[in-house]
XYZ file of C-alpha atoms in Angstrom:
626
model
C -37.842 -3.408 -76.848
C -37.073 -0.954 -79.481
C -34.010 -1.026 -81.166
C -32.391 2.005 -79.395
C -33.862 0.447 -76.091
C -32.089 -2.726 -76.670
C -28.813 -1.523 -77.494
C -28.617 0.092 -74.270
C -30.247 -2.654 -72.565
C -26.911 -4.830 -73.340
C -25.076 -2.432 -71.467
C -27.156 -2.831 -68.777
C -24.182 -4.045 -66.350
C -21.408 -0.721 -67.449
C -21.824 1.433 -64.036
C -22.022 4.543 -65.977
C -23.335 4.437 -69.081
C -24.118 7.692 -71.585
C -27.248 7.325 -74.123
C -27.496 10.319 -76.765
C -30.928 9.635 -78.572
C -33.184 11.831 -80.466
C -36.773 13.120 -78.577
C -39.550 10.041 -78.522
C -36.644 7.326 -79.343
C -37.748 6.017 -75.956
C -35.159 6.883 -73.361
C -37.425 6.985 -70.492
C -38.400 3.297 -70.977
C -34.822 2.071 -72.175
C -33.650 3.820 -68.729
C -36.342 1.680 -66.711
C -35.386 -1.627 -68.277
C -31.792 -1.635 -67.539
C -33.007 0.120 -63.667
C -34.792 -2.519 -62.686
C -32.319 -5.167 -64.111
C -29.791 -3.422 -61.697
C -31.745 -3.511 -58.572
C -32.602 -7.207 -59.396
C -29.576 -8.552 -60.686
C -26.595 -5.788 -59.601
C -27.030 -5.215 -55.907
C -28.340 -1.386 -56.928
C -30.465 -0.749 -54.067
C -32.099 2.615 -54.924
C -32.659 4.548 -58.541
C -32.689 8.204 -58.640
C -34.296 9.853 -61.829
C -33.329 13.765 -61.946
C -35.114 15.569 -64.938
C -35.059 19.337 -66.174
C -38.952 20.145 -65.134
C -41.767 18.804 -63.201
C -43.892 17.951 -66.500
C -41.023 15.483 -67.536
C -41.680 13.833 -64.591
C -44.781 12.209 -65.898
C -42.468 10.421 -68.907
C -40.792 8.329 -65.331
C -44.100 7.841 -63.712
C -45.764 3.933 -63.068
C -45.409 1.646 -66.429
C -46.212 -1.815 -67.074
C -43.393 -3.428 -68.652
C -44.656 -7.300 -67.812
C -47.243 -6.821 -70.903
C -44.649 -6.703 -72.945
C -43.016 -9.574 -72.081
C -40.679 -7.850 -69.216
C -40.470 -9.654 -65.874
C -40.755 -6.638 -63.351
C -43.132 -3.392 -63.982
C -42.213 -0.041 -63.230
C -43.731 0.950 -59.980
C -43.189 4.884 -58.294
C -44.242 5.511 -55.287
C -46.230 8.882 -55.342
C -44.709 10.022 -52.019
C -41.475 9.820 -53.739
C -42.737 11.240 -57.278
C -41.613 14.752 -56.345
C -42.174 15.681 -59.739
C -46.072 16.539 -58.474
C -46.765 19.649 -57.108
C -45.676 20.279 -53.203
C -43.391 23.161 -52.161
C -39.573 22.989 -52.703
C -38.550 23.040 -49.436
C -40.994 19.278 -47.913
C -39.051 18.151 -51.394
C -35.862 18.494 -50.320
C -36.518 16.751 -47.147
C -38.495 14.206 -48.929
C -35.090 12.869 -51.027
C -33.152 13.091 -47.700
C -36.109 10.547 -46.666
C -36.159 8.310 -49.385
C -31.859 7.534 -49.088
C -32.696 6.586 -45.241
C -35.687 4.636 -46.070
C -34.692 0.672 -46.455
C -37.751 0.005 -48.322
C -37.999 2.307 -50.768
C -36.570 2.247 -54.379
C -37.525 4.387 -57.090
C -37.889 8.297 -56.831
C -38.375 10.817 -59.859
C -37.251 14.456 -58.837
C -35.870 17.524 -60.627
C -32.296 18.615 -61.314
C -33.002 21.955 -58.696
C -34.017 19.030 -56.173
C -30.959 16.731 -56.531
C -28.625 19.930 -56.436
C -30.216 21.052 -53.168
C -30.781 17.679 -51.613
C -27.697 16.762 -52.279
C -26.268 19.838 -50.123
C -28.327 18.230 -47.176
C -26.545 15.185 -47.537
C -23.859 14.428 -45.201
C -22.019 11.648 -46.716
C -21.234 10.976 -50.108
C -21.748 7.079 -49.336
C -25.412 7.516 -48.968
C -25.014 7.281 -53.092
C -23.327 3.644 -52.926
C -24.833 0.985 -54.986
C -27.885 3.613 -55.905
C -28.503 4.442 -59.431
C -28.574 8.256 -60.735
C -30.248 8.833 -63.478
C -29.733 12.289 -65.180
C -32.269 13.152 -68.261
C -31.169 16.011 -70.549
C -27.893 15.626 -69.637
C -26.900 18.492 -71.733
C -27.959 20.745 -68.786
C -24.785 18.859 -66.891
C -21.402 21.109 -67.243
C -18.013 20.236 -66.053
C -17.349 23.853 -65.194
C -16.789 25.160 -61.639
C -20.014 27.099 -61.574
C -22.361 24.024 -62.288
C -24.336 23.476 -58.966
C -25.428 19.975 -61.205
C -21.763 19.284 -62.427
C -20.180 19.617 -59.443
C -22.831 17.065 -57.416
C -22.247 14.515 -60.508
C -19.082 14.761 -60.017
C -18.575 14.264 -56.545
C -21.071 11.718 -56.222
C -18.596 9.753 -58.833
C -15.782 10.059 -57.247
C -17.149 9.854 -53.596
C -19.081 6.691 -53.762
C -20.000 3.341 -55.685
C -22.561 4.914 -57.501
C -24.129 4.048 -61.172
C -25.176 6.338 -63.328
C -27.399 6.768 -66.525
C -27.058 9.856 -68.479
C -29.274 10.699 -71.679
C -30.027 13.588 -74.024
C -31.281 14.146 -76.948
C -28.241 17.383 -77.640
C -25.086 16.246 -76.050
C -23.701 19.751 -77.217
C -24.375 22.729 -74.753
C -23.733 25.581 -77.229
C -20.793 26.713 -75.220
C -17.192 25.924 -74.347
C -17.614 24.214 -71.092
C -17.509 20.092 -71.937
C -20.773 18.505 -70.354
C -18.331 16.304 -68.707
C -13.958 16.125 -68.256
C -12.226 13.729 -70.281
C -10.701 11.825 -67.958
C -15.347 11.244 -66.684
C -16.219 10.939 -69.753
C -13.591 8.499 -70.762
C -15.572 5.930 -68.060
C -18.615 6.087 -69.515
C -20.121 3.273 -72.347
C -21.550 5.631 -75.100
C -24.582 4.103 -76.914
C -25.639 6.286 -80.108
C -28.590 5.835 -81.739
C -29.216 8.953 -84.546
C -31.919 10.705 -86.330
C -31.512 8.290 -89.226
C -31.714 5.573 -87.502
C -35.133 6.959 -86.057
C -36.434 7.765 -89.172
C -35.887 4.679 -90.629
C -37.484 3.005 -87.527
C -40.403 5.135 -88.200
C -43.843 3.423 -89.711
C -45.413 7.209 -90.928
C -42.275 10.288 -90.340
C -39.917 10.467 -93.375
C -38.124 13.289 -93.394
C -38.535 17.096 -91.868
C -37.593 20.735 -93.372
C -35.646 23.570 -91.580
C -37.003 27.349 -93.140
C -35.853 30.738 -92.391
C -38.249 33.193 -93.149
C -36.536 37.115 -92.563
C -38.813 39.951 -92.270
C -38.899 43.667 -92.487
C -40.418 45.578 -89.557
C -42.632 43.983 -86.986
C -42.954 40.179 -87.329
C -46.419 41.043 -86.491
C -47.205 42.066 -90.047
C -45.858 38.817 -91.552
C -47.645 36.374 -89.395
C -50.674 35.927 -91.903
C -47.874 34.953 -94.619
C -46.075 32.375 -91.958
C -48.347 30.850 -89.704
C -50.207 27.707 -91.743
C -53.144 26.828 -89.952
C -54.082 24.196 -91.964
C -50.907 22.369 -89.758
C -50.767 21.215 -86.059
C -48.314 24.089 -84.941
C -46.233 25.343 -82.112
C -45.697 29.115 -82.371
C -42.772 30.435 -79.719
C -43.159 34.409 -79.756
C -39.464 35.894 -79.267
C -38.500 36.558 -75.639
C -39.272 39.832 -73.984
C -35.146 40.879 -73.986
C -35.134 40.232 -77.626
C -34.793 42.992 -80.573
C -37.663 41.048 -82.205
C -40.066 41.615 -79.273
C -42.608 44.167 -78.845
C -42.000 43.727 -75.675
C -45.928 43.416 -74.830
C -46.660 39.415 -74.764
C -50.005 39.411 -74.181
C -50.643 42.044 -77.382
C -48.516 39.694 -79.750
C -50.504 36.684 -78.539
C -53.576 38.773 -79.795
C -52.024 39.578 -82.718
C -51.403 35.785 -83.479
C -54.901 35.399 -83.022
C -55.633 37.645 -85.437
C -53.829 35.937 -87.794
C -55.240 32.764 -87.442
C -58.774 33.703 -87.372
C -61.850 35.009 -85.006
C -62.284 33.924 -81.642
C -65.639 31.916 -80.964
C -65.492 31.139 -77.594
C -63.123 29.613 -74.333
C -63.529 27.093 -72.577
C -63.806 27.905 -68.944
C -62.824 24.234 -67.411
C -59.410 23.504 -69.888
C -58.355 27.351 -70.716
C -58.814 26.181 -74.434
C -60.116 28.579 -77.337
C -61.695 27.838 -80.441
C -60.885 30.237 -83.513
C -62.808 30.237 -86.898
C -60.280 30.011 -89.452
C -59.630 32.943 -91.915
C -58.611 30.555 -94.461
C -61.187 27.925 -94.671
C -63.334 28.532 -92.007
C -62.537 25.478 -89.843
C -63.184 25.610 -86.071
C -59.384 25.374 -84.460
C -58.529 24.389 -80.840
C -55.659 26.834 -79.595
C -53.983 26.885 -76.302
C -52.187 30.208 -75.007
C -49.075 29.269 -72.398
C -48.286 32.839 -72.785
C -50.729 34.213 -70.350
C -50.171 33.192 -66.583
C -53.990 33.133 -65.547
C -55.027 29.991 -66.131
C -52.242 28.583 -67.350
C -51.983 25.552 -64.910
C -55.214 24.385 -66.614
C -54.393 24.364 -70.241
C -51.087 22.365 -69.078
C -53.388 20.176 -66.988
C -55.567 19.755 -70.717
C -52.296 19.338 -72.433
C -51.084 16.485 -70.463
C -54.319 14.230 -70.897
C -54.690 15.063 -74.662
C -55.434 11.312 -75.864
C -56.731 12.256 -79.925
C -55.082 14.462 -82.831
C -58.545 16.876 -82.813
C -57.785 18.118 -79.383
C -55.662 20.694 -80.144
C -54.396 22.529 -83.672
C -52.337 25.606 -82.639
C -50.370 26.230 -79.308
C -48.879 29.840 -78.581
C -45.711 29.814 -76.352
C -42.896 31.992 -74.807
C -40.416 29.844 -73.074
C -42.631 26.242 -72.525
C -43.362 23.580 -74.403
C -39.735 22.605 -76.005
C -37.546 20.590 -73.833
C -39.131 17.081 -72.984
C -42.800 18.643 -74.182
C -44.640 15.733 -75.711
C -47.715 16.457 -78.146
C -46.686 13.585 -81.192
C -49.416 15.145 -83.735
C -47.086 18.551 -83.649
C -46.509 18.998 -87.639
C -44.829 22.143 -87.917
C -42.882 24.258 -85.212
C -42.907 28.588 -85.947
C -40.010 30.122 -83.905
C -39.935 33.991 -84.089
C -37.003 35.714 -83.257
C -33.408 34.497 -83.547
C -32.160 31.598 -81.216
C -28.434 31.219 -80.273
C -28.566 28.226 -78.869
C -28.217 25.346 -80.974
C -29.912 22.573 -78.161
C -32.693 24.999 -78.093
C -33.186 24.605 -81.953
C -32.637 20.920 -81.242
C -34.989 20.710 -78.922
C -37.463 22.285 -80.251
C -37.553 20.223 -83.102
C -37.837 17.450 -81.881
C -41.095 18.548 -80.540
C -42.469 17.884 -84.087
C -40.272 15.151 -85.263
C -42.327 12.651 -83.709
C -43.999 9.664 -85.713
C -47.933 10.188 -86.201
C -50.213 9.079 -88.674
C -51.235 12.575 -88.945
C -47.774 13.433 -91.375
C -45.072 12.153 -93.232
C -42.676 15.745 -93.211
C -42.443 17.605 -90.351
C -40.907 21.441 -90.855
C -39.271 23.629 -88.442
C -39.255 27.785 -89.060
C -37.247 30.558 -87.392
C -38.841 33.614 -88.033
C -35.889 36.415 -87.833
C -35.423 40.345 -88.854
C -34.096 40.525 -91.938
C -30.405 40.906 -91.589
C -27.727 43.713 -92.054
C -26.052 41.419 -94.844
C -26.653 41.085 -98.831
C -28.132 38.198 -99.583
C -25.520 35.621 -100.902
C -24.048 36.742 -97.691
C -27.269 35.557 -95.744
C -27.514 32.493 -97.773
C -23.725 31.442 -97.001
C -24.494 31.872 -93.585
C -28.231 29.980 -93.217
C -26.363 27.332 -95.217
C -23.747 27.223 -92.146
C -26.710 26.985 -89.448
C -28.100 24.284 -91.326
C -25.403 22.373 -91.055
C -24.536 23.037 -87.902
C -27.921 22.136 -86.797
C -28.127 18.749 -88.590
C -24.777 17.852 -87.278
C -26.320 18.707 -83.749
C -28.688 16.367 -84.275
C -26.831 13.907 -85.106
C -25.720 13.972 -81.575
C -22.158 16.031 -82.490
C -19.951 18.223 -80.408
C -21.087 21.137 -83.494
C -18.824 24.697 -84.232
C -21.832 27.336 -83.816
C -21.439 29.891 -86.165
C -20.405 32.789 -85.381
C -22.244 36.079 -85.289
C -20.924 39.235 -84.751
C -22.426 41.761 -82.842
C -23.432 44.967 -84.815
C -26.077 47.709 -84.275
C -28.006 47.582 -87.706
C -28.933 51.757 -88.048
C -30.055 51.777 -91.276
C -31.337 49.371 -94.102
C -29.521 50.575 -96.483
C -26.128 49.981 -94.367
C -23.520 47.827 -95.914
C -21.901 44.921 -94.460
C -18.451 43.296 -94.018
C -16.743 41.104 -96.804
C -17.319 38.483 -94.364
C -19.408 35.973 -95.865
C -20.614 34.025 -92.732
C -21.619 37.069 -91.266
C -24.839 37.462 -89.811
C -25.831 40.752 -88.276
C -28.910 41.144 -85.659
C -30.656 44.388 -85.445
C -31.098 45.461 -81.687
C -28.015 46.532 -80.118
C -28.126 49.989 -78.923
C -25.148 52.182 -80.875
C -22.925 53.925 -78.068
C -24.434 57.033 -77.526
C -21.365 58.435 -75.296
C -17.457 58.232 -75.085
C -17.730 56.919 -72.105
C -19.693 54.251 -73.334
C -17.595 53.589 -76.282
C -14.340 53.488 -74.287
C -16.009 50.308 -71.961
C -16.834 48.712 -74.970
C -14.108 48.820 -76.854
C -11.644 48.798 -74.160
C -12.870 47.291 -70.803
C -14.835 44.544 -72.176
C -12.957 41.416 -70.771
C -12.405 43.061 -67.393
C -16.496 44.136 -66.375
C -17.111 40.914 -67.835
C -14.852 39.377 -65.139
C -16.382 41.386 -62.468
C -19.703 40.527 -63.346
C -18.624 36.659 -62.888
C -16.710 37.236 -59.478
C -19.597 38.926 -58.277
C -21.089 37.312 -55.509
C -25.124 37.691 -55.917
C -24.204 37.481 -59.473
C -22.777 34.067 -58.916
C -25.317 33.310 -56.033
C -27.587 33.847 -58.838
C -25.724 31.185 -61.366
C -25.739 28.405 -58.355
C -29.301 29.011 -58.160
C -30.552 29.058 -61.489
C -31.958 32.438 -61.771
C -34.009 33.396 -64.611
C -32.350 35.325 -67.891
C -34.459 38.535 -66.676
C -33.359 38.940 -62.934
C -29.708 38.155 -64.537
C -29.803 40.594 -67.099
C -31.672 43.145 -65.567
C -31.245 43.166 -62.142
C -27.728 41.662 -61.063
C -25.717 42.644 -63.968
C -26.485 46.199 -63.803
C -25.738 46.449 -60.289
C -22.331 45.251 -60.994
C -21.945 47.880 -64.034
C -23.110 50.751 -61.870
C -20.627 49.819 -59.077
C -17.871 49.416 -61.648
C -18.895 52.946 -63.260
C -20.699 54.821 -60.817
C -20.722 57.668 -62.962
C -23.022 56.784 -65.732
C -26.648 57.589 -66.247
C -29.343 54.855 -66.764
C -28.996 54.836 -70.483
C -25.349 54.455 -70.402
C -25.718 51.428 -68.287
C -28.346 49.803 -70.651
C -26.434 50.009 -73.085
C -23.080 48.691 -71.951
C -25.220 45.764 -70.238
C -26.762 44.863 -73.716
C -23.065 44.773 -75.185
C -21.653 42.449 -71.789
C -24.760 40.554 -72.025
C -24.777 39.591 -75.901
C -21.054 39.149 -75.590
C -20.901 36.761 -72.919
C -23.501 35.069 -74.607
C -21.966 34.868 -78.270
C -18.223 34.785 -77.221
C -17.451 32.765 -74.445
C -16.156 29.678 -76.527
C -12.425 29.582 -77.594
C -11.051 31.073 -80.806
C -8.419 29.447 -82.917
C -7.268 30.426 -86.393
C -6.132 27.866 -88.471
C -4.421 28.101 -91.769
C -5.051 25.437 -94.910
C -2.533 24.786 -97.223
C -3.772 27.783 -99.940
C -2.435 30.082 -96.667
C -6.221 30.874 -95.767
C -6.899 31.570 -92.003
C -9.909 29.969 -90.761
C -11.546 31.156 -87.973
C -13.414 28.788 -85.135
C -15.018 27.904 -82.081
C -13.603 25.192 -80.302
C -15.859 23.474 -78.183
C -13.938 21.663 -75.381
C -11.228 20.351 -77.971
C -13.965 18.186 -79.534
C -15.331 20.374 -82.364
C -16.498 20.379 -85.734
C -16.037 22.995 -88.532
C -19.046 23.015 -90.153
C -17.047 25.430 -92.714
C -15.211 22.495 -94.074
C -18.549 20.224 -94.616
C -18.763 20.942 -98.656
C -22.670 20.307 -98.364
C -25.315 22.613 -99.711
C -28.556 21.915 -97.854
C -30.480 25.038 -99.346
C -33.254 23.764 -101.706
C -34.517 26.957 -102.700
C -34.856 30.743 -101.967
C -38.835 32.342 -101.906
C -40.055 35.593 -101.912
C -41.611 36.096 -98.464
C -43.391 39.540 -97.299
C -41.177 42.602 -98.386
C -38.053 39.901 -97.543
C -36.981 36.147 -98.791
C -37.809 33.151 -97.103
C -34.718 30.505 -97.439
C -35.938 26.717 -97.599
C -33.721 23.699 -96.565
C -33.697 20.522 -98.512
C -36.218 17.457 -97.349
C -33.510 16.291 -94.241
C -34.639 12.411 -94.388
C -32.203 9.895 -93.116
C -30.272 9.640 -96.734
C -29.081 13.386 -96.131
C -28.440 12.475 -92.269
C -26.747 9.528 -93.092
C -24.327 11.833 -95.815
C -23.620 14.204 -93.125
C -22.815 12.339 -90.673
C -20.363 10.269 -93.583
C -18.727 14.069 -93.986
C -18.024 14.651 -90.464
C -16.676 11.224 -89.356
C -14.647 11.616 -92.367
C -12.593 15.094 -91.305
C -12.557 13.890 -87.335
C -8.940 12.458 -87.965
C -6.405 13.642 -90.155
C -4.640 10.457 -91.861
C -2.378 10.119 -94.278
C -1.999 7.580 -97.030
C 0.329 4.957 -94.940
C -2.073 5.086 -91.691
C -5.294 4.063 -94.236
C -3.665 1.544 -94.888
C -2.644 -0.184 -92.627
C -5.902 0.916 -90.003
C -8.128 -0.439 -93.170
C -6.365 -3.897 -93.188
C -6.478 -3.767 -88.876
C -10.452 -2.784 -89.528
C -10.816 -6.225 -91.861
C -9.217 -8.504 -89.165
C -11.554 -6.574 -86.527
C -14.877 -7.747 -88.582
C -13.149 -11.284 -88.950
C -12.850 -11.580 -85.242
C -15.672 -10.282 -84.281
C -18.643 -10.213 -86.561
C -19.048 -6.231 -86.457
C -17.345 -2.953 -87.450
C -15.845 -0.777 -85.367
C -17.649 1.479 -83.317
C -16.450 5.327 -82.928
C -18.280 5.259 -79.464
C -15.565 2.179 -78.107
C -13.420 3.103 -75.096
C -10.542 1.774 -76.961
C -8.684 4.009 -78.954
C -7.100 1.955 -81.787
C -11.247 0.819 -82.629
C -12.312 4.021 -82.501
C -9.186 5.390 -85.353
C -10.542 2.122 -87.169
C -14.057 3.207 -87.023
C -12.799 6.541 -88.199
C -10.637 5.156 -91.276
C -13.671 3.294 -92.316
C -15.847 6.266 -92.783
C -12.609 8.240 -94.222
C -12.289 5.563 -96.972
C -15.863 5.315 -97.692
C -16.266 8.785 -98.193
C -13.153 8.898 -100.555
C -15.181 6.184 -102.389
C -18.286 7.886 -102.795
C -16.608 11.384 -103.847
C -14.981 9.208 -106.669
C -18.023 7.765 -107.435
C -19.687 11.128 -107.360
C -16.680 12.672 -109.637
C -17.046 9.776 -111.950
């Protein structure tokens, strides 16, 4: 086993047990080890895999463990793989199957499955002594909305049920906790970091995060940002999005462009080959953009076996979350994300060890923002450590970003230095518009939610378009029949981007020089990445008619500082408590060969696991200060 894989393996016999791991750390087989040690030794009868999507499926599907020195192999069924294409509904009915059948044990399904199975399931007890296995567990949420949540739940409290939970971003991005405290409190946690994987790593040292802003279309920047001499995943900003052109297909051409000429396409894989601009090398590019044909490429993209099958893949919202293509060098994201797992999880589609690289280097392409530039510095500087904090498998405080229509370049911005703002928002173009903005904000937005398609919608996972363009503005044209079309767009872009970018809670704080600070808290378990007194800007580029910011190499020595920095401000002690915690943590090693981990279920180990990073990073500061 791999290190990660062993350390959860000697939890093998908690009955729920959380794993937060980076992408390709091997979850899928750690989760298979301590499975079948549960059906053989545990009296599990059953295991239950649930992931995001149908291609994750394949990461679940047979393995042969016994050739590495395992005594059982990992056998599916493929009438209970219902991770292979069938329609929803035989699914459904297929789960309801497999908890009656005696001799089956092992099914792989998707989260929409186990939410609607589970529906179909009259007793609770059908879970005893089975196994759930969640993947991306970040997709769980505590709230009351959660189809997923609430079936977690209740199959935790309703039966004798294990259950495995892993992810790769334990933080959602919003204020609902993935789980309560009082369920997460019975869970053994088992860590294993970025550094950790880096260091594990035989080829993968370290990996950059850029932010390249742009004036105009992003279209007339590509040649400057897309390096084709790198395996690359480009992600064209969604269709909702201020960045987009709102024509996919055209900006997929465009891309082309950039790259080089078309030679030909491949009619059996979907695949084209381009002619470089730069050096003339024949490239291998898939499009996931365009529907037709699309089941093909994927089909291509699944067997790929060698590092020349593919250079360049083009996509809108695939290929992040669970997408495996290891030779992936550098990922291009265009348009700005809000979501810190999405970051997260989209790089980790490159931060996979290959032969191919030794630095792997993330880039968000964005507008150039309504800010001056120290301003736009300050804040990168805030998203980079929010991210890296993220992936170091933290509860993270996003930074904030206000919402204001950019009208002209030449507009100045607020003395607030972590200020970003995102052209795209249409300016109120009526008093009546103005008045629901600035005054009935908090109540549509509470009609919207009570709603009932709207919330029909939430239970059923409807796409961000149908939400945002079809059930929302229902609900604003109810509320305020008498508005035109126009007035309606624009007070749904203003409900939309604020439930998006202000649903977490607020709290001001005030430090001892009487400065308020203003943050998110994430389900009382937050970080301020304001107080982390790290600079992780290397340098700042000339890019286009705009700047290009560059992050420092992030290897595990940075990680590893970080993650020092943040265990370091998670309690507040005073002199007296180090103290005596520090002479509790030596007695702890003495007795039992081992520091304390922050990840116990006992509370005084975890404050002494906390002290110990406190005082070392005390240490190194002095050291540091000479």
């Amino acid at each position: 086993m791999r290190e990660m894989q062993a350390r959860v393996y000697q939890h093998r016999n908690s009955r729920y047990i959380l794993v937060k791991a980076p992408p390709a750390s091997g979850k899928s087989r750690a989760l298979m080890f301590v499975a079948l040690d549960k059906l053989a030794n545990q009296g599990v009868r059953k295991i239950i895999v649930a992931v995001p999507e149908r291609s994750i499926g394949k990461s679940f599907q047979h393995t042969e463990l016994t050739k590495s020195g395992f005594y059982e192999n990992w056998i599916v069924d493929s009438q209970y793989d219902l991770t292979l294409n069938g329609g929803a509904a035989g699914k459904v009915q297929k789960f309801v199957d497999f908890l009656n059948d005696d001799t089956a044990t092992i099914l792989i399904c998707t989260h929409a499955t186990l939410r609607f199975a589970y529906e179909k399931v009259d007793d609770d007890h059908k879970f005893d002594n089975v196994m759930l296995a969640i993947d991306e567990f970040h997709h769980v949420s505590s709230e009351d909305s959660s189809v997923l949540g609430g079936t977690l739940k209740n199959i935790m409290h309703n039966s004798t049920a294990h259950v495995l939970a892993m992810t790769g971003s334990y933080f959602r991005g919003d204020s609902s906790p993935i789980l309560t405290p009082g369920d997460e409190q019975q869970f053994d946690k088992i860590n294993y970091t970025y550094y950790e994987q880096l260091d594990g790593y035989k080829y993968l040292k370290s990996f950059g995060i850029d932010y390249k802003f742009y004036q105009g279309s992003y279209l007339t920047a590509l040649d400057k940002a897309v390096d084709v001499s790198k395996k690359t995943i480009i992600h064209i900003p969604s269709v909702n999005s201020s960045e987009s052109t709102k024509d996919k297909y055209n900006e997929v051409d465009a891309i082309f462009d950039a790259i080089g000429t078309v030679e030909s396409q491949d009619d059996e894989t979907g695949i084209y080959t381009l002619k470089s601009h730069v050096d003339g090398r024949l490239l291998k590019v898939a499009d996931l953009v365009n529907e037709e044909g699309r089941d093909k490429v994927q089909e291509y993209l699944r067997e790929m076996k060698q590092a020349d099958q593919l250079d360049i893949l083009i996509a809108l919202g695939m290929a992040k979350e669970g997408f495996d293509w290891p030779w992936a060098e550098q990922a291009l994201t265009i348009g700005y994300r809000r979501s810190l797992t999405e970051i997260v999880q989209i790089i980790g589609r490159v931060t996979r060890d290959s032969s191919n690289k030794t630095h792997a280097q993330f880039t968000n392409m964005i507008e150039q923002p309504d800010a001056k530039d120290g301003e736009v510095q300050y804040a990168v500087n805030s998203i980079l450590k929010a991210i890296t904090a993220s992936l170091l498998m933290e509860q993270v405080l996003a930074p904030e970003i206000h919402l204001k229509a950019r009208k002209h370049k030449t507009d100045k911005s607020s003395d607030n230095g972590g200020d970003i703002f995102v052209r795209g928002l249409k300016d109120p173009s009526t008093k009546a518009v103005r008045s629901i903005i600035e005054n009935d904000m908090p109540d549509l937005k509470a009609a919207i939610l009570q709603d009932t398609a709207v919330k029909n919608g939430i239970a059923a996972n409807v796409d961000a378009e149908t939400m945002n363009k079809e059930l929302i503005p229902k609900v604003i044209m109810t509320r305020y029949p008498g508005l035109n079309n126009d007035e309606v767009e624009e007070v749904r872009q203003y409900a939309v981007a604020d439930t998006v970018l202000r649903h977490a809670v607020v709290d001001q704080t005030t430090d001892k020089h009487g400065n308020t600070n203003e943050f998110l808290r994430m389900a009382d378990k937050f970080i301020n990445v304001d107080e982390l007194d790290i600079n992780l800007i290397d340098s700042i580029n000339p890019f286009q008619r705009a700047y290009e910011v560059l992050s420092q190499n992030i290897d595990s020595d940075v990680l590893r500082t970080i993650q020092r920095s943040i265990d370091a401000k998670k309690f507040d002690f005073d002199e007296d408590e180090l103290v005596y915690l520090y002479n509790q943590t030596k007695q702890f090693i003495a007795d039992n060969g081992r520091e304390p981990d922050k990840g116990s279920r006992d509370e005084l180990e975890v404050k002494m696991a906390y002290a110990l990073a406190k005082l070392r990073d005390m240490q190194a500061r002095r050291q540091q200060n000479g």
